[in-house]
């Protein structure tokens, strides 16, 4: 997929290593000990028996359990009645049968297929709580003469968009698809430290992983994320804005890094 080139804005990507979200550890609260109040034995007193009318013990009042009822204003996904996707149920056919498409994944699918017109490449987990889209783009330098990367300087970028339905979180990862050589790793780490404070959206990272041979490799990536929780209308537009702004700021960051000629040589290798 080729992105449009602009005179000043730059877009980027890389091969991404998908991180498995850390499992949440739920700590069980220790049961509180209830102190028992001491019962004092009363001394028995001798007294003449008195006739008393037997009283029936008062019945104990049982605790009334409140059953939480789902409001008719909230659907199966917790969306309120004024939400644009309220009551939506959508499923797509896969080789493994029908898979439910939940609201955030549906928003990503609508942006990717409905607005951009690309074939469906979104992978949805068995329980439909996570989804992932992978695609590539081409990043071209500016032609204004004021940038380090020129119009003829073209980079391939890999992108991953991950969906977390439980958190209603959409995350974008854009990677430079070639490993960082050891000789420029220090220079790139310094550039990341200098550029991140100036980046108004998202941030640069150095992702470390192991290849198939068990060797450690480092990749330069850009990460941005947006929450769709609370957005009643405009979820698709929020995803589009994240990708558009992310591509722009990653491009600006790459151009700034290329002030160092060794980094520019690596990027264009």
Short mmCIF file of C-alpha atoms in Angstrom, two decimals:
data_model
loop_
_atom_site.label_atom_id
_atom_site.label_comp_id
_atom_site.label_asym_id
_atom_site.label_seq_id
_atom_site.Cartn_x
_atom_site.Cartn_y
_atom_site.Cartn_z
CA UNK A 1 0.00 0.00 0.00
CA UNK A 2 1.43 3.37 -0.95
CA UNK A 3 0.76 6.45 1.10
CA UNK A 4 0.41 9.84 -0.51
CA UNK A 5 3.51 11.96 -0.45
CA UNK A 6 3.39 15.53 0.75
CA UNK A 7 5.96 18.23 0.64
CA UNK A 8 6.54 18.37 4.36
CA UNK A 9 4.83 15.44 5.99
CA UNK A 10 6.36 12.00 6.12
CA UNK A 11 4.94 8.60 6.81
CA UNK A 12 6.69 5.56 8.11
CA UNK A 13 6.56 1.93 9.20
CA UNK A 14 8.53 -1.19 10.15
CA UNK A 15 8.31 -4.83 10.92
CA UNK A 16 6.60 -5.14 14.16
CA UNK A 17 7.01 -7.65 16.85
CA UNK A 18 3.60 -8.24 18.35
CA UNK A 19 3.79 -8.03 22.09
CA UNK A 20 1.51 -10.31 24.02
CA UNK A 21 -0.38 -8.15 26.49
CA UNK A 22 0.70 -8.85 30.02
CA UNK A 23 -1.84 -10.79 32.02
CA UNK A 24 -3.52 -8.80 34.69
CA UNK A 25 -2.90 -10.13 38.16
CA UNK A 26 -5.86 -9.74 40.41
CA UNK A 27 -4.91 -9.77 44.06
CA UNK A 28 -7.41 -11.43 46.33
CA UNK A 29 -8.15 -9.34 49.34
CA UNK A 30 -7.46 -11.17 52.59
CA UNK A 31 -10.68 -11.74 54.53
CA UNK A 32 -10.99 -9.38 57.45
CA UNK A 33 -11.04 -10.93 60.90
CA UNK A 34 -14.04 -9.94 62.91
CA UNK A 35 -13.25 -9.56 66.59
CA UNK A 36 -15.65 -11.49 68.79
CA UNK A 37 -16.96 -9.57 71.73
CA UNK A 38 -16.51 -11.47 75.03
CA UNK A 39 -19.72 -12.75 76.62
CA UNK A 40 -19.84 -12.37 80.41
CA UNK A 41 -21.56 -15.05 82.42
CA UNK A 42 -24.19 -13.55 84.66
CA UNK A 43 -24.47 -14.94 88.22
CA UNK A 44 -27.66 -16.96 88.67
CA UNK A 45 -30.15 -15.34 91.04
CA UNK A 46 -32.74 -17.29 92.96
CA UNK A 47 -36.20 -15.92 92.51
CA UNK A 48 -39.74 -17.12 92.84
CA UNK A 49 -41.08 -18.19 89.51
CA UNK A 50 -43.47 -15.75 87.90
CA UNK A 51 -46.09 -16.66 85.40
CA UNK A 52 -45.48 -14.88 82.19
CA UNK A 53 -47.32 -15.11 78.94
CA UNK A 54 -45.21 -16.88 76.38
CA UNK A 55 -44.12 -14.54 73.63
CA UNK A 56 -43.48 -15.83 70.18
CA UNK A 57 -40.02 -14.96 69.02
CA UNK A 58 -40.06 -12.23 66.42
CA UNK A 59 -39.16 -13.62 63.03
CA UNK A 60 -35.71 -12.61 61.81
CA UNK A 61 -35.68 -10.36 58.84
CA UNK A 62 -33.79 -11.95 55.99
CA UNK A 63 -31.31 -9.85 54.01
CA UNK A 64 -32.82 -8.61 50.80
CA UNK A 65 -30.54 -9.31 47.84
CA UNK A 66 -30.54 -6.64 45.21
CA UNK A 67 -30.38 -8.16 41.78
CA UNK A 68 -28.55 -5.90 39.39
CA UNK A 69 -30.57 -5.53 36.26
CA UNK A 70 -29.07 -4.41 33.00
CA UNK A 71 -30.59 -1.16 31.93
CA UNK A 72 -32.42 -1.23 28.63
CA UNK A 73 -30.28 1.77 27.74
CA UNK A 74 -27.13 -0.41 27.66
CA UNK A 75 -26.51 -3.19 25.12
CA UNK A 76 -24.50 -6.42 25.38
CA UNK A 77 -21.22 -4.52 24.92
CA UNK A 78 -21.98 -1.87 27.51
CA UNK A 79 -22.75 0.75 24.85
CA UNK A 80 -25.39 3.29 25.78
CA UNK A 81 -28.49 3.91 23.75
CA UNK A 82 -27.13 7.08 22.16
CA UNK A 83 -23.99 5.30 20.92
CA UNK A 84 -23.62 5.01 17.15
CA UNK A 85 -23.14 1.22 17.39
CA UNK A 86 -25.76 0.56 20.08
CA UNK A 87 -27.34 -2.88 19.66
CA UNK A 88 -24.99 -3.78 16.81
CA UNK A 89 -24.23 -7.44 16.23
CA UNK A 90 -21.95 -8.33 13.34
CA UNK A 91 -20.08 -11.49 12.44
CA UNK A 92 -17.81 -12.41 9.57
CA UNK A 93 -17.25 -15.76 7.95
CA UNK A 94 -13.80 -17.31 8.31
CA UNK A 95 -12.23 -20.69 7.57
CA UNK A 96 -13.02 -21.60 11.18
CA UNK A 97 -16.66 -20.52 10.95
CA UNK A 98 -18.44 -17.33 12.00
CA UNK A 99 -16.49 -14.93 14.22
CA UNK A 100 -18.18 -12.14 16.17
CA UNK A 101 -17.00 -8.63 15.33
CA UNK A 102 -17.18 -6.36 18.38
CA UNK A 103 -17.51 -2.53 18.26
CA UNK A 104 -13.83 -1.49 18.17
CA UNK A 105 -12.95 -4.17 15.62
CA UNK A 106 -15.98 -3.17 13.60
CA UNK A 107 -14.74 0.45 13.61
CA UNK A 108 -11.31 -0.65 12.35
CA UNK A 109 -12.91 -2.86 9.70
CA UNK A 110 -15.17 -0.04 8.52
CA UNK A 111 -12.17 2.31 8.18
CA UNK A 112 -10.02 -0.27 6.39
CA UNK A 113 -12.65 -1.78 4.08
CA UNK A 114 -15.41 0.81 3.90
CA UNK A 115 -13.40 4.02 3.61
CA UNK A 116 -10.10 2.83 2.11
CA UNK A 117 -11.51 -0.04 0.09
CA UNK A 118 -8.83 -2.58 0.97
CA UNK A 119 -9.51 -6.33 1.30
CA UNK A 120 -10.26 -7.68 4.76
CA UNK A 121 -6.96 -8.68 6.38
CA UNK A 122 -8.02 -8.24 10.01
CA UNK A 123 -7.28 -11.24 12.23
CA UNK A 124 -9.80 -11.70 15.05
CA UNK A 125 -9.17 -13.89 18.10
CA UNK A 126 -11.44 -16.83 18.90
CA UNK A 127 -13.21 -14.93 21.69
CA UNK A 128 -13.32 -11.74 19.58
CA UNK A 129 -11.70 -9.70 22.39
CA UNK A 130 -8.58 -8.90 20.36
CA UNK A 131 -7.89 -8.23 16.70
CA UNK A 132 -4.90 -7.27 14.58
CA UNK A 133 -4.34 -5.65 11.20
CA UNK A 134 -0.92 -5.70 9.47
CA UNK A 135 -0.06 -3.68 6.37
CA UNK A 136 2.82 -1.91 4.65
CA UNK A 137 3.31 1.58 3.30
CA UNK A 138 5.96 3.61 1.50
CA UNK A 139 7.40 6.77 3.01
CA UNK A 140 8.87 9.43 0.78
CA UNK A 141 10.99 12.40 1.75
CA UNK A 142 9.98 16.01 1.26
CA UNK A 143 10.72 17.99 -1.91
CA UNK A 144 10.88 21.44 -0.34
CA UNK A 145 14.66 21.34 -0.01
CA UNK A 146 14.37 22.02 3.73
CA UNK A 147 14.30 18.39 4.85
CA UNK A 148 17.08 15.88 5.37
CA UNK A 149 15.19 13.21 3.45
CA UNK A 150 14.63 14.22 -0.17
CA UNK A 151 11.84 13.21 -2.53
CA UNK A 152 13.92 10.39 -3.96
CA UNK A 153 14.61 9.00 -0.47
CA UNK A 154 11.98 6.28 -0.12
CA UNK A 155 11.51 3.95 2.86
CA UNK A 156 9.31 0.90 3.37
CA UNK A 157 7.38 0.92 6.61
CA UNK A 158 5.46 -1.91 8.31
CA UNK A 159 2.40 -1.20 10.44
CA UNK A 160 0.41 -3.16 12.99
CA UNK A 161 -2.88 -2.00 14.49
CA UNK A 162 -4.03 -3.93 17.56
CA UNK A 163 -7.50 -3.90 19.11
CA UNK A 164 -8.30 -4.60 22.77
CA UNK A 165 -12.07 -4.82 23.09
CA UNK A 166 -12.10 -5.11 26.89
CA UNK A 167 -10.16 -1.84 27.26
CA UNK A 168 -11.64 -0.39 24.03
CA UNK A 169 -8.05 0.54 23.11
CA UNK A 170 -6.65 0.82 19.57
CA UNK A 171 -2.83 0.79 19.29
CA UNK A 172 -0.70 1.65 16.26
CA UNK A 173 2.85 0.34 15.84
CA UNK A 174 4.93 1.51 12.85
CA UNK A 175 8.32 -0.13 12.25
CA UNK A 176 11.39 0.43 10.15
CA UNK A 177 11.67 -3.16 8.85
CA UNK A 178 15.45 -3.49 9.03
CA UNK A 179 17.37 -4.24 12.24
CA UNK A 180 19.48 -1.46 13.76
CA UNK A 181 23.22 -2.18 13.36
CA UNK A 182 25.26 -2.06 16.56
CA UNK A 183 27.40 0.76 15.16
CA UNK A 184 24.47 3.19 15.00
CA UNK A 185 22.45 1.89 17.96
CA UNK A 186 23.94 4.43 20.36
CA UNK A 187 23.26 7.33 17.97
CA UNK A 188 19.64 6.23 17.51
CA UNK A 189 19.11 5.87 21.27
CA UNK A 190 20.36 9.44 21.73
CA UNK A 191 18.10 10.71 18.94
CA UNK A 192 15.08 9.00 20.51
CA UNK A 193 15.81 10.71 23.84
CA UNK A 194 16.07 14.10 22.13
CA UNK A 195 13.09 13.78 19.80
CA UNK A 196 10.44 12.23 22.07
CA UNK A 197 9.95 15.36 24.23
CA UNK A 198 9.22 17.32 21.04
CA UNK A 199 6.79 14.75 19.63
CA UNK A 200 3.25 15.98 20.29
CA UNK A 201 1.60 12.65 19.52
CA UNK A 202 2.89 9.14 20.20
CA UNK A 203 6.54 8.32 20.83
CA UNK A 204 9.58 6.58 19.38
CA UNK A 205 10.83 3.32 20.87
CA UNK A 206 13.61 0.82 20.35
CA UNK A 207 12.05 -2.63 20.34
CA UNK A 208 14.38 -5.51 21.22
CA UNK A 209 13.57 -9.08 20.22
CA UNK A 210 15.18 -12.35 19.17
CA UNK A 211 15.23 -13.68 15.61
CA UNK A 212 14.78 -17.29 14.54
CA UNK A 213 18.49 -17.96 15.11
CA UNK A 214 18.20 -16.76 18.70
CA UNK A 215 20.15 -13.57 18.01
CA UNK A 216 19.13 -10.29 19.62
CA UNK A 217 17.88 -7.63 17.21
CA UNK A 218 16.79 -4.03 17.73
CA UNK A 219 14.11 -2.24 15.69
CA UNK A 220 13.06 1.39 15.60
CA UNK A 221 9.32 1.85 15.97
CA UNK A 222 6.72 4.51 16.58
CA UNK A 223 3.76 3.84 18.85
CA UNK A 224 0.49 5.69 19.35
CA UNK A 225 -2.83 4.67 20.89
CA UNK A 226 -6.35 5.96 21.36
CA UNK A 227 -9.27 4.98 23.58
CA UNK A 228 -12.67 4.56 21.96
CA UNK A 229 -14.43 4.24 25.32
CA UNK A 230 -16.76 7.19 25.80
CA UNK A 231 -16.76 8.14 22.11
CA UNK A 232 -20.46 7.99 21.24
CA UNK A 233 -20.06 9.02 17.62
CA UNK A 234 -16.90 9.13 15.51
CA UNK A 235 -15.03 5.92 16.40
CA UNK A 236 -14.00 5.35 12.79
CA UNK A 237 -12.79 8.94 12.49
CA UNK A 238 -10.76 8.53 15.69
CA UNK A 239 -8.89 5.58 14.17
CA UNK A 240 -8.31 7.47 10.93
CA UNK A 241 -6.98 10.47 12.87
CA UNK A 242 -4.62 8.24 14.89
CA UNK A 243 -3.09 6.68 11.77
CA UNK A 244 -2.87 10.00 9.90
CA UNK A 245 -1.25 11.88 12.79
CA UNK A 246 0.95 8.90 13.63
CA UNK A 247 2.31 8.73 10.09
CA UNK A 248 2.98 12.46 10.06
CA UNK A 249 4.84 12.57 13.36
CA UNK A 250 6.83 9.40 12.61
CA UNK A 251 7.90 10.99 9.32
CA UNK A 252 8.97 14.18 11.04
CA UNK A 253 10.91 12.16 13.61
CA UNK A 254 12.72 10.13 10.95
CA UNK A 255 13.68 13.27 9.09
CA UNK A 256 15.05 14.80 12.30
CA UNK A 257 17.09 11.68 13.00
CA UNK A 258 18.68 11.89 9.56
CA UNK A 259 20.66 14.95 10.65
CA UNK A 260 23.04 12.21 11.73
CA UNK A 261 24.46 10.96 8.42
CA UNK A 262 25.15 7.47 9.77
CA UNK A 263 21.47 7.07 10.69
CA UNK A 264 20.38 8.34 7.27
CA UNK A 265 22.71 5.87 5.57
CA UNK A 266 21.22 3.04 7.63
CA UNK A 267 17.62 4.04 6.89
CA UNK A 268 18.27 4.18 3.15
CA UNK A 269 20.34 0.99 3.02
#
